[in-house]
GROMACS .gro file of C-alpha atoms in nm:
model
  165
    1UNK     CA    1   0.000   0.000   0.000
    2UNK     CA    2   0.128   0.346  -0.085
    3UNK     CA    3  -0.018   0.685   0.002
    4UNK     CA    4   0.083   0.991  -0.192
    5UNK     CA    5  -0.035   1.349  -0.228
    6UNK     CA    6  -0.222   1.428  -0.547
    7UNK     CA    7  -0.121   1.727  -0.758
    8UNK     CA    8  -0.336   1.952  -0.972
    9UNK     CA    9  -0.251   1.725  -1.264
   10UNK     CA   10  -0.428   1.441  -1.079
   11UNK     CA   11  -0.755   1.634  -1.085
   12UNK     CA   12  -0.948   1.362  -1.272
   13UNK     CA   13  -0.852   1.100  -1.014
   14UNK     CA   14  -0.943   1.337  -0.731
   15UNK     CA   15  -1.279   1.410  -0.897
   16UNK     CA   16  -1.357   1.046  -0.974
   17UNK     CA   17  -1.274   0.925  -0.622
   18UNK     CA   18  -1.466   1.208  -0.457
   19UNK     CA   19  -1.774   1.146  -0.672
   20UNK     CA   20  -1.752   0.772  -0.601
   21UNK     CA   21  -1.741   0.852  -0.229
   22UNK     CA   22  -2.049   1.072  -0.253
   23UNK     CA   23  -2.240   0.804  -0.444
   24UNK     CA   24  -2.137   0.527  -0.203
   25UNK     CA   25  -2.181   0.714   0.126
   26UNK     CA   26  -2.391   1.029   0.074
   27UNK     CA   27  -2.486   1.062   0.441
   28UNK     CA   28  -2.119   1.071   0.546
   29UNK     CA   29  -2.043   1.404   0.379
   30UNK     CA   30  -2.170   1.761   0.400
   31UNK     CA   31  -2.160   1.804   0.024
   32UNK     CA   32  -2.362   1.617  -0.238
   33UNK     CA   33  -2.287   1.435  -0.561
   34UNK     CA   34  -2.498   1.686  -0.757
   35UNK     CA   35  -2.304   1.980  -0.616
   36UNK     CA   36  -1.958   1.828  -0.662
   37UNK     CA   37  -2.032   1.699  -1.014
   38UNK     CA   38  -2.071   2.061  -1.127
   39UNK     CA   39  -1.715   2.157  -1.029
   40UNK     CA   40  -1.487   2.269  -1.308
   41UNK     CA   41  -1.143   2.134  -1.386
   42UNK     CA   42  -0.992   2.441  -1.219
   43UNK     CA   43  -1.201   2.377  -0.905
   44UNK     CA   44  -1.075   2.018  -0.884
   45UNK     CA   45  -0.714   2.120  -0.949
   46UNK     CA   46  -0.713   2.367  -0.660
   47UNK     CA   47  -0.931   2.185  -0.407
   48UNK     CA   48  -0.891   2.199  -0.114
   49UNK     CA   49  -0.760   2.556  -0.122
   50UNK     CA   50  -0.457   2.586   0.103
   51UNK     CA   51  -0.460   2.214   0.175
   52UNK     CA   52  -0.359   1.882   0.028
   53UNK     CA   53  -0.533   1.578  -0.113
   54UNK     CA   54  -0.402   1.225  -0.063
   55UNK     CA   55  -0.482   0.892  -0.226
   56UNK     CA   56  -0.394   0.540  -0.117
   57UNK     CA   57  -0.295   0.293  -0.388
   58UNK     CA   58  -0.269  -0.083  -0.378
   59UNK     CA   59  -0.369  -0.398  -0.559
   60UNK     CA   60  -0.734  -0.428  -0.660
   61UNK     CA   61  -0.931  -0.576  -0.369
   62UNK     CA   62  -0.916  -0.955  -0.374
   63UNK     CA   63  -0.609  -0.973  -0.599
   64UNK     CA   64  -0.243  -1.020  -0.516
   65UNK     CA   65   0.002  -0.739  -0.574
   66UNK     CA   66   0.149  -0.725  -0.924
   67UNK     CA   67   0.393  -0.460  -1.040
   68UNK     CA   68   0.219  -0.171  -1.212
   69UNK     CA   69  -0.131  -0.287  -1.123
   70UNK     CA   70  -0.207  -0.067  -0.823
   71UNK     CA   71  -0.539   0.116  -0.817
   72UNK     CA   72  -0.671   0.399  -0.595
   73UNK     CA   73  -0.830   0.255  -0.281
   74UNK     CA   74  -0.897   0.559  -0.066
   75UNK     CA   75  -0.877   0.935  -0.033
   76UNK     CA   76  -0.846   1.201   0.235
   77UNK     CA   77  -0.775   1.571   0.235
   78UNK     CA   78  -0.606   1.818   0.467
   79UNK     CA   79  -0.753   2.167   0.494
   80UNK     CA   80  -0.681   2.469   0.712
   81UNK     CA   81  -0.957   2.712   0.805
   82UNK     CA   82  -0.854   3.078   0.816
   83UNK     CA   83  -1.017   3.113   1.157
   84UNK     CA   84  -0.799   2.835   1.306
   85UNK     CA   85  -0.463   2.849   1.125
   86UNK     CA   86  -0.283   2.613   1.367
   87UNK     CA   87  -0.529   2.326   1.312
   88UNK     CA   88  -0.543   2.094   1.015
   89UNK     CA   89  -0.886   1.954   0.932
   90UNK     CA   90  -0.908   1.602   0.791
   91UNK     CA   91  -1.188   1.611   0.536
   92UNK     CA   92  -1.337   1.389   0.267
   93UNK     CA   93  -1.195   1.058   0.393
   94UNK     CA   94  -1.330   0.759   0.203
   95UNK     CA   95  -1.211   0.405   0.136
   96UNK     CA   96  -1.337   0.186  -0.148
   97UNK     CA   97  -1.591  -0.052   0.014
   98UNK     CA   98  -1.413  -0.370  -0.098
   99UNK     CA   99  -1.086  -0.243   0.052
  100UNK     CA  100  -1.216  -0.146   0.396
  101UNK     CA  101  -1.069  -0.313   0.702
  102UNK     CA  102  -0.715  -0.320   0.563
  103UNK     CA  103  -0.564  -0.021   0.743
  104UNK     CA  104  -0.609   0.223   0.456
  105UNK     CA  105  -0.792   0.478   0.671
  106UNK     CA  106  -0.505   0.472   0.920
  107UNK     CA  107  -0.250   0.534   0.647
  108UNK     CA  108  -0.452   0.823   0.508
  109UNK     CA  109  -0.496   0.973   0.858
  110UNK     CA  110  -0.119   0.942   0.907
  111UNK     CA  111  -0.057   1.121   0.576
  112UNK     CA  112  -0.280   1.411   0.680
  113UNK     CA  113  -0.116   1.420   1.024
  114UNK     CA  114   0.229   1.423   0.861
  115UNK     CA  115   0.119   1.712   0.640
  116UNK     CA  116   0.001   1.898   0.952
  117UNK     CA  117   0.329   1.832   1.133
  118UNK     CA  118   0.521   1.969   0.837
  119UNK     CA  119   0.337   2.298   0.881
  120UNK     CA  120   0.389   2.316   1.256
  121UNK     CA  121   0.027   2.240   1.341
  122UNK     CA  122  -0.048   2.089   1.681
  123UNK     CA  123  -0.372   1.911   1.603
  124UNK     CA  124  -0.573   1.740   1.332
  125UNK     CA  125  -0.947   1.772   1.370
  126UNK     CA  126  -1.241   1.615   1.190
  127UNK     CA  127  -1.616   1.580   1.208
  128UNK     CA  128  -1.816   1.262   1.167
  129UNK     CA  129  -2.178   1.267   1.060
  130UNK     CA  130  -2.436   1.138   1.304
  131UNK     CA  131  -2.476   0.762   1.276
  132UNK     CA  132  -2.147   0.693   1.096
  133UNK     CA  133  -2.030   0.445   1.358
  134UNK     CA  134  -1.790   0.262   1.126
  135UNK     CA  135  -1.598   0.585   1.064
  136UNK     CA  136  -1.606   0.669   1.435
  137UNK     CA  137  -1.451   0.331   1.522
  138UNK     CA  138  -1.186   0.371   1.251
  139UNK     CA  139  -1.084   0.717   1.372
  140UNK     CA  140  -1.073   0.607   1.735
  141UNK     CA  141  -0.837   0.324   1.633
  142UNK     CA  142  -0.620   0.589   1.462
  143UNK     CA  143  -0.577   0.781   1.787
  144UNK     CA  144  -0.847   1.046   1.749
  145UNK     CA  145  -1.047   1.137   2.059
  146UNK     CA  146  -1.384   1.311   2.100
  147UNK     CA  147  -1.367   1.679   2.192
  148UNK     CA  148  -1.718   1.734   2.323
  149UNK     CA  149  -1.732   2.049   2.109
  150UNK     CA  150  -2.042   2.117   1.899
  151UNK     CA  151  -1.985   2.012   1.536
  152UNK     CA  152  -2.063   2.221   1.231
  153UNK     CA  153  -2.322   1.963   1.125
  154UNK     CA  154  -2.593   1.889   1.379
  155UNK     CA  155  -2.571   1.558   1.561
  156UNK     CA  156  -2.218   1.482   1.448
  157UNK     CA  157  -1.904   1.427   1.652
  158UNK     CA  158  -1.583   1.632   1.656
  159UNK     CA  159  -1.263   1.433   1.701
  160UNK     CA  160  -0.906   1.553   1.745
  161UNK     CA  161  -0.563   1.392   1.714
  162UNK     CA  162  -0.247   1.545   1.854
  163UNK     CA  163   0.025   1.585   1.593
  164UNK     CA  164   0.334   1.386   1.681
  165UNK     CA  165   0.147   1.104   1.855
   0.00000   0.00000   0.00000
């Protein structure tokens, strides 16, 4: 398994993975497929503004690794809100359903945390939609803890991870 940041030139991959995530798990995200499908190439190239987008690659689920045959298996993004410049927000995490349970979410969370550390940030924060217990369990395994703070989306949960853990 390999995780790497995507560049603006990877915009089609970023778009395709994000739209797949919104189709597969619409209740897990604030945005919608219809909204995101309208983004332009320029929008995809620059999103998230001031952040980074990561993808995990590995063999297709159910197949053994073969050189040159890796496919994208998951995505996550790092974003910094102007109001909280010392905090990185982990957004848009999604793992291909057939690849779940293989540690991909942990590797993506580590990539975002590494990005945050490289910018001197102390924490990585995220929100989980109400009822997304699978994501909650995955993030808790990755070292995130609940904050008790009110989330942006009603009924959700805010989690935080200390950089350098």
